[in-house]
Amino acid sequence: MRRVYLDNNATTKTDERVLEAMLPYFCEVYGNAHSMHSFGQEAGRALDSARETVSNILKIEKSELIFTGTGVESNNLAIRGIARAYKRRGNHIITSAIEHPGAKNTCQDLEREGFEVSYIPVDKNGVVIVEELKKAIRKETILVTLMHANNETGVVQPIEEISKITRENKIVFHTDAVQTVGKIPVYPKELGVDLMSFSAHKFNGPKGTAGLFVKNGIRLGKVITGGGQERKIRPGTTNLAGVVGMAKALELATANMEEKMKEEEELRSFFETEMVARIPEIKINGKEATRLPGTSSISFRHLEGESILLGLDYKGIAVSSGSACSSDDLQASHVLLAMGIEVVDAHGTIRFSLGKFNTREDIEYVIEEAPKVIEKLRTISPLWNEFQLKK
Ligand SMILES: *Cc1c(COP(=O)(O)O)cnc(C)c1O
């Protein structure tokens, strides 16, 4: 049976060229980059070279790049770090209603520590309402943290527009760009942000290696205490093979990027057009907004997402219902509900996320199989049968 992986927003396959670039950094170059001997110097040069590659691609200074373990960790270091460093100036944080748990739960945790957090609503396409954000600003506001693109819908947020507002009001601005770096052109200085999180495994790099851009001059309070690595912001021995892999993955992801984006978008457009033509009562979420080229969030009305996921999995097709992090608990996605999607439709929503290894044959297989899976599930769905009776 064919196996089709359409869950690239959860994680991606490591590119073999990335793995190849990493391999010497286990058994050949294995010194600690902070040791003074020749083994350490070798490792130090590789670390420096990886930092140079990544910062050149992102158009930032080497001193502005902190290597971390995960995107969630980058979000924690940024949000908690700013909260600690600036708490004498104020205790108010602004975020959105659609953040990844890595930012959302960190904000909620800070609320328990006495910070006040405003959760800005989104419109029906999943775009943050800038006017609401403006209204939420107080003189105590120290941080705005807002994702660049949403992981469930792929909807891209108006970061540049918002950074003008945060600059005018002298508020630190962090963006979770884990879904955009490596997929669309992302330059933190052009976006106008002060901090930016990204993660290698979302762009065909290794899992467990990520980064945080911290603009020169931005102070961060300590979240992890230890030695002097990564400007003391992220102490602990750096994952050298990991950062070498991340640098290689970012190089590969950003080469001919426009072309690859266009191809992916064409493939998605073919997929969505065919799905709409072949399956009744479905809706594509965030379609009128700017989206990542490979993400498609579809609500299949009168069905349960989990049963669709399992039905597709049985056919070798891997997708996600809600976000990977929330699919353990069967609550409807907070992202979809924030967009005004009804609870029943949110429950029947599936995220198809394409990646660079998907082919047209993959999509042709999915548009053949998915309608059959949906039809079969609907014949046994009480919700669907009730809907048919009412018609
Ligand atoms: C995947 C993801 C994260 C978490 O990154 P990890 O490296 O898996 O910890 C954070 N934010 C967004 C938007 C994501 O999609």
Coordinates of C-alpha atoms and ligand atoms in Angstrom, one line a residue:
M1 CA 0.0 0.0 0.0
R2 CA 1.1 3.5 -0.7
R3 CA 2.1 5.6 2.3
V4 CA 1.5 9.3 2.1
Y5 CA 2.8 11.7 4.8
L6 CA 0.8 14.8 5.0
D7 CA 1.6 15.9 8.5
N8 CA 4.6 18.1 7.8
N9 CA 3.5 20.8 10.2
A10 CA 4.0 18.3 13.0
T11 CA 7.4 17.3 11.9
T12 CA 9.3 16.5 8.7
K13 CA 11.5 13.8 7.4
T14 CA 15.2 14.7 7.9
D15 CA 16.8 15.3 4.5
E16 CA 19.5 12.7 3.8
R17 CA 22.0 15.5 2.9
V18 CA 21.4 17.0 6.4
L19 CA 22.1 13.6 8.0
E20 CA 25.3 13.3 6.0
A21 CA 26.4 16.8 7.1
M22 CA 25.8 15.8 10.7
L23 CA 27.5 12.4 10.8
P24 CA 31.1 13.6 11.3
Y25 CA 30.1 15.4 14.4
F26 CA 29.5 12.2 16.5
C27 CA 32.6 10.1 16.2
E28 CA 35.1 12.3 14.4
V29 CA 34.7 15.8 15.7
Y30 CA 33.4 15.2 19.2
G31 CA 35.2 17.8 21.3
N32 CA 33.3 20.2 23.5
A33 CA 33.2 23.5 21.6
H34 CA 34.2 25.3 24.8
S35 CA 37.4 23.3 25.5
M36 CA 40.7 24.9 24.8
H37 CA 42.5 21.9 23.2
S38 CA 42.5 21.1 19.6
F39 CA 39.5 18.8 19.8
G40 CA 37.5 21.6 21.3
Q41 CA 38.8 24.1 18.7
E42 CA 37.7 21.9 15.9
A43 CA 34.2 21.7 17.4
G44 CA 34.3 25.4 18.1
R45 CA 35.0 26.2 14.4
A46 CA 32.1 24.0 13.3
L47 CA 29.8 25.7 15.8
D48 CA 30.9 29.1 14.6
S49 CA 30.4 28.1 11.0
A50 CA 26.9 26.8 11.7
R51 CA 26.1 30.0 13.5
E52 CA 27.4 32.1 10.6
T53 CA 25.4 30.1 8.0
V54 CA 22.1 30.5 10.0
S55 CA 22.6 34.1 10.8
N56 CA 23.6 35.0 7.2
I57 CA 20.4 33.4 5.9
L58 CA 18.2 35.1 8.5
K59 CA 20.2 38.4 7.9
I60 CA 21.0 38.8 11.6
E61 CA 24.3 39.2 13.5
K62 CA 26.0 36.1 14.8
S63 CA 25.7 37.5 18.3
E64 CA 22.0 37.6 17.9
L65 CA 21.5 33.9 17.4
I66 CA 21.0 31.5 20.4
F67 CA 21.0 27.8 19.7
T68 CA 18.4 26.0 21.8
G69 CA 16.8 22.5 22.0
T70 CA 13.3 23.0 20.7
G71 CA 10.8 25.6 19.5
V72 CA 9.0 25.2 22.8
E73 CA 12.2 26.0 24.6
S74 CA 12.9 29.0 22.5
N75 CA 9.4 30.3 23.2
N76 CA 9.9 29.8 27.0
L77 CA 13.3 31.5 27.0
A78 CA 11.9 34.5 25.1
I79 CA 8.6 34.9 27.0
R80 CA 9.8 34.1 30.5
G81 CA 13.1 35.9 29.9
I82 CA 11.4 39.1 28.9
A83 CA 8.9 38.8 31.7
R84 CA 11.7 38.5 34.2
A85 CA 13.9 41.2 32.8
Y86 CA 11.2 43.8 32.4
K87 CA 8.8 43.1 35.3
R88 CA 9.8 46.2 37.1
R89 CA 8.5 48.2 34.1
G90 CA 5.2 46.4 34.0
N91 CA 3.3 43.2 34.4
H92 CA 1.2 43.1 31.2
I93 CA 1.7 40.7 28.2
I94 CA -0.3 40.6 25.0
T95 CA -0.7 37.4 23.0
S96 CA -3.3 36.0 20.7
A97 CA -6.1 33.4 21.1
I98 CA -4.4 31.0 18.6
E99 CA -0.9 30.4 19.9
H100 CA 0.9 27.1 20.0
P101 CA 0.9 25.5 23.5
G102 CA 4.6 26.4 23.8
A103 CA 3.6 30.1 24.0
K104 CA 0.0 29.8 25.2
N105 CA 0.8 27.7 28.3
T106 CA 3.9 29.8 29.1
C107 CA 1.7 32.9 29.2
Q108 CA -0.9 31.1 31.3
D109 CA 1.9 30.0 33.7
L110 CA 3.0 33.6 34.0
E111 CA -0.5 34.6 34.9
R112 CA -0.2 32.4 37.9
E113 CA 3.0 34.3 38.8
G114 CA 1.1 37.6 38.8
F115 CA 1.4 38.8 35.2
E116 CA -1.7 39.9 33.3
V117 CA -2.2 38.5 29.9
S118 CA -4.6 39.8 27.1
Y119 CA -5.5 37.2 24.5
I120 CA -6.3 39.1 21.3
P121 CA -9.1 37.6 19.2
V122 CA -8.9 36.6 15.5
D123 CA -11.3 37.2 12.6
K124 CA -13.1 34.4 10.8
N125 CA -10.0 33.7 8.6
G126 CA -7.8 33.3 11.7
V127 CA -6.0 36.6 11.4
V128 CA -5.3 38.6 14.6
I129 CA -7.5 41.7 14.8
V130 CA -4.9 44.5 14.9
E131 CA -7.4 47.1 16.2
E132 CA -8.0 44.9 19.2
L133 CA -4.3 44.6 19.8
K134 CA -3.9 48.3 19.8
K135 CA -6.8 48.7 22.3
A136 CA -5.2 46.2 24.6
I137 CA -1.9 48.2 25.0
R138 CA -1.4 49.7 28.5
K139 CA 1.4 51.6 30.0
E140 CA 2.3 48.4 31.9
T141 CA 2.6 46.3 28.6
I142 CA 6.1 44.9 28.4
L143 CA 5.7 42.2 25.7
V144 CA 3.7 41.2 22.7
T145 CA 4.1 37.6 21.7
L146 CA 2.4 36.5 18.5
M147 CA 3.0 33.6 16.1
H148 CA 4.1 34.3 12.6
A149 CA 2.0 31.5 11.0
N150 CA -0.5 29.3 12.7
N151 CA 0.4 25.6 12.8
E152 CA -3.2 24.3 12.3
T153 CA -4.4 26.6 9.6
G154 CA -1.2 27.9 8.1
V155 CA -2.6 31.5 8.3
V156 CA 0.1 34.1 8.3
Q157 CA -0.2 37.0 10.8
P158 CA 0.4 40.7 10.1
I159 CA 3.7 40.8 12.0
E160 CA 5.2 43.8 10.2
E161 CA 2.1 45.9 10.8
I162 CA 2.1 45.0 14.5
S163 CA 5.8 45.6 14.9
K164 CA 5.2 49.2 13.9
I165 CA 2.8 49.5 16.8
T166 CA 5.1 47.8 19.3
R167 CA 8.0 50.0 18.3
E168 CA 6.0 53.2 18.7
N169 CA 4.9 52.0 22.1
K170 CA 8.4 50.7 23.1
I171 CA 7.1 47.2 23.7
V172 CA 9.3 44.1 23.1
F173 CA 7.9 41.9 20.3
H174 CA 8.5 38.2 20.1
T175 CA 7.3 36.0 17.3
D176 CA 7.0 32.2 17.2
A177 CA 8.2 31.6 13.6
V178 CA 8.5 27.9 13.9
Q179 CA 6.0 27.3 11.1
T180 CA 7.5 29.9 8.7
V181 CA 11.3 29.7 8.9
G182 CA 12.4 27.4 6.1
K183 CA 9.0 27.5 4.4
I184 CA 8.6 31.2 3.3
P185 CA 11.2 34.0 3.4
V186 CA 11.6 35.1 7.0
Y187 CA 13.9 38.0 8.1
P188 CA 13.4 39.1 11.7
K189 CA 14.8 42.5 11.0
E190 CA 12.4 43.1 8.1
L191 CA 9.5 41.8 10.3
G192 CA 10.6 44.3 12.9
V193 CA 10.6 41.8 15.8
D194 CA 13.0 41.7 18.8
L195 CA 12.9 38.0 19.3
M196 CA 12.0 35.1 17.1
S197 CA 11.8 31.3 17.6
F198 CA 12.4 28.7 15.0
S199 CA 13.0 24.9 14.9
A200 CA 15.0 22.6 12.6
H201 CA 12.7 19.7 12.5
K202 CA 9.9 21.7 10.8
F203 CA 12.2 22.3 7.7
N204 CA 13.7 18.8 7.2
G205 CA 16.4 19.3 9.8
P206 CA 16.9 17.1 12.9
K207 CA 14.6 17.1 15.9
G208 CA 15.8 18.6 19.1
T209 CA 17.6 21.6 17.6
A210 CA 16.2 25.0 17.4
G211 CA 17.1 28.7 17.6
L212 CA 16.1 32.0 19.1
F213 CA 16.9 35.3 17.5
V214 CA 17.5 37.9 20.2
K215 CA 18.1 41.4 18.8
N216 CA 21.2 43.1 20.2
G217 CA 20.3 45.3 23.1
I218 CA 17.3 43.2 24.2
R219 CA 17.8 42.0 27.8
L220 CA 16.6 38.6 28.8
G221 CA 16.2 37.3 32.4
K222 CA 17.6 33.9 33.2
V223 CA 15.3 31.0 32.7
I224 CA 18.0 28.2 32.8
T225 CA 21.0 28.7 35.0
G226 CA 24.4 27.1 34.3
G227 CA 27.6 27.9 32.4
G228 CA 28.4 30.5 29.8
Q229 CA 27.2 28.8 26.6
E230 CA 24.9 30.7 24.2
R231 CA 25.5 34.0 26.0
K232 CA 24.3 32.4 29.2
I233 CA 20.8 32.5 27.8
R234 CA 20.9 28.8 27.1
P235 CA 23.6 27.2 29.1
G236 CA 24.5 23.5 28.6
T237 CA 26.7 21.9 26.0
T238 CA 25.4 22.8 22.5
N239 CA 24.2 20.0 20.3
L240 CA 26.9 20.4 17.7
A241 CA 25.7 17.8 15.2
G242 CA 22.2 19.2 15.6
V243 CA 23.2 22.8 14.8
V244 CA 25.4 21.6 11.9
G245 CA 22.3 19.8 10.6
M246 CA 20.0 22.8 11.2
A247 CA 22.4 25.0 9.2
K248 CA 22.5 22.6 6.3
A249 CA 18.7 22.2 6.4
L250 CA 18.1 25.9 6.3
E251 CA 20.5 26.3 3.4
L252 CA 18.6 23.6 1.5
A253 CA 15.2 25.0 2.4
T254 CA 16.0 28.5 1.3
A255 CA 17.7 27.6 -2.0
N256 CA 15.2 28.3 -4.8
M257 CA 12.6 29.0 -2.2
E258 CA 10.2 31.0 -4.4
E259 CA 10.1 28.1 -6.9
K260 CA 9.4 25.5 -4.2
M261 CA 6.7 27.6 -2.7
K262 CA 5.0 28.0 -6.0
E263 CA 5.1 24.2 -6.6
E264 CA 3.8 23.4 -3.2
E265 CA 1.0 26.0 -3.5
E266 CA 0.0 24.5 -6.9
L267 CA -0.1 21.1 -5.4
R268 CA -2.3 22.3 -2.5
S269 CA -4.6 24.2 -4.9
F270 CA -5.0 21.0 -7.0
F271 CA -5.7 19.1 -3.7
E272 CA -8.3 21.6 -2.4
T273 CA -10.1 22.0 -5.7
E274 CA -10.5 18.2 -6.1
M275 CA -11.5 17.7 -2.5
V276 CA -14.2 20.4 -2.8
A277 CA -15.4 18.9 -6.0
R278 CA -15.5 15.3 -4.7
I279 CA -16.8 15.7 -1.2
P280 CA -20.0 17.4 -0.2
E281 CA -20.3 19.6 3.0
I282 CA -16.7 20.5 3.5
K283 CA -15.1 23.9 4.2
I284 CA -11.5 25.1 3.9
N285 CA -10.5 27.1 6.8
G286 CA -8.6 30.4 6.5
K287 CA -8.9 30.3 2.7
E288 CA -9.3 34.0 2.2
A289 CA -6.2 34.8 4.3
T290 CA -2.5 34.6 3.3
R291 CA -1.5 31.0 4.1
L292 CA 1.6 28.9 4.1
P293 CA 1.8 27.3 0.7
G294 CA 1.5 23.7 2.0
T295 CA -1.1 23.8 4.8
S296 CA -4.8 22.9 4.2
S297 CA -7.3 22.8 7.1
I298 CA -10.5 21.2 6.1
S299 CA -13.7 20.8 8.1
F300 CA -15.8 17.8 7.2
R301 CA -19.2 18.5 8.5
H302 CA -21.1 16.0 10.7
L303 CA -18.0 13.8 11.3
E304 CA -15.4 13.3 14.0
G305 CA -11.9 14.2 13.2
E306 CA -10.4 11.2 15.0
S307 CA -12.4 8.8 12.9
I308 CA -11.3 10.5 9.7
L309 CA -7.7 10.4 10.9
L310 CA -7.9 6.7 11.6
G311 CA -9.8 6.0 8.4
L312 CA -7.1 7.8 6.3
D313 CA -4.4 6.1 8.3
Y314 CA -5.8 2.8 7.4
K315 CA -5.2 3.8 3.8
G316 CA -1.7 4.8 4.6
I317 CA -2.4 8.5 4.7
A318 CA -1.0 10.5 7.7
V319 CA -2.8 13.7 8.7
S320 CA -3.6 15.5 11.9
S321 CA -6.8 16.4 13.7
G322 CA -6.2 19.6 15.6
S323 CA -2.6 20.2 16.4
A324 CA -0.3 17.3 17.3
C325 CA 0.1 18.6 20.8
S326 CA -3.6 18.7 21.5
S327 CA -4.7 15.5 19.8
D328 CA -4.3 13.5 23.1
D329 CA -7.2 15.3 24.6
L330 CA -10.4 15.4 22.7
Q331 CA -11.2 19.1 23.2
A332 CA -12.0 21.0 20.1
S333 CA -9.1 23.1 18.8
H334 CA -8.8 26.5 20.5
V335 CA -7.6 27.9 17.2
L336 CA -10.6 26.8 15.2
L337 CA -13.0 27.9 18.0
A338 CA -11.3 31.3 18.1
M339 CA -12.1 31.7 14.4
G340 CA -15.8 31.3 15.1
I341 CA -16.0 27.7 13.8
E342 CA -18.8 25.8 15.5
V343 CA -17.8 23.1 17.9
V344 CA -19.2 20.3 15.8
D345 CA -17.3 21.5 12.7
A346 CA -14.1 22.0 14.7
H347 CA -14.3 18.4 15.8
G348 CA -14.5 17.3 12.2
T349 CA -11.5 19.3 11.1
I350 CA -8.4 17.7 9.5
R351 CA -5.1 19.3 8.8
F352 CA -3.3 18.2 5.7
S353 CA 0.2 19.6 5.6
L354 CA 2.5 19.1 2.6
G355 CA 6.2 19.0 2.5
K356 CA 9.0 18.9 0.0
F357 CA 8.9 15.2 -0.4
N358 CA 5.2 15.1 -1.5
T359 CA 4.5 14.4 -5.1
R360 CA 1.5 14.8 -7.4
E361 CA 1.0 11.1 -7.2
D362 CA 0.7 11.4 -3.4
I363 CA -2.1 13.9 -3.8
E364 CA -3.8 11.9 -6.6
Y365 CA -3.9 9.0 -4.2
V366 CA -5.4 11.1 -1.4
I367 CA -8.1 12.6 -3.6
E368 CA -9.0 9.1 -4.7
E369 CA -9.1 7.5 -1.2
A370 CA -10.3 10.4 1.0
P371 CA -13.8 10.7 -0.6
K372 CA -14.4 7.0 -0.1
V373 CA -13.3 7.2 3.6
I374 CA -15.5 10.2 4.2
E375 CA -18.5 8.6 2.5
K376 CA -18.2 5.4 4.4
L377 CA -17.9 7.2 7.7
R378 CA -20.9 9.4 7.0
T379 CA -23.1 6.4 6.2
I380 CA -22.6 5.3 9.8
S381 CA -22.5 8.8 11.4
P382 CA -25.6 9.7 13.4
L383 CA -24.7 13.4 12.9
W384 CA -24.7 13.0 9.1
N385 CA -27.9 10.9 9.1
E386 CA -29.7 13.5 11.2
F387 CA -28.5 16.2 8.8
Q388 CA -29.8 14.2 5.8
L389 CA -33.3 13.9 7.5
K390 CA -33.5 17.6 8.1
K391 CA -32.7 18.4 4.5
Ligands
LIG1 C1 6.0 22.7 16.2 C2 5.8 24.1 16.7 C3 6.4 24.5 17.9 C4 7.3 23.6 18.8 O1 8.5 23.4 18.2 P1 9.3 22.1 18.8 O2 10.7 22.2 18.2 O3 8.6 20.9 18.3 O4 9.3 22.2 20.3 C5 6.2 25.8 18.3 N1 5.4 26.6 17.7 C6 4.8 26.3 16.5 C7 3.9 27.2 15.8 C8 5.0 25.0 16.0 O5 4.4 24.6 14.9

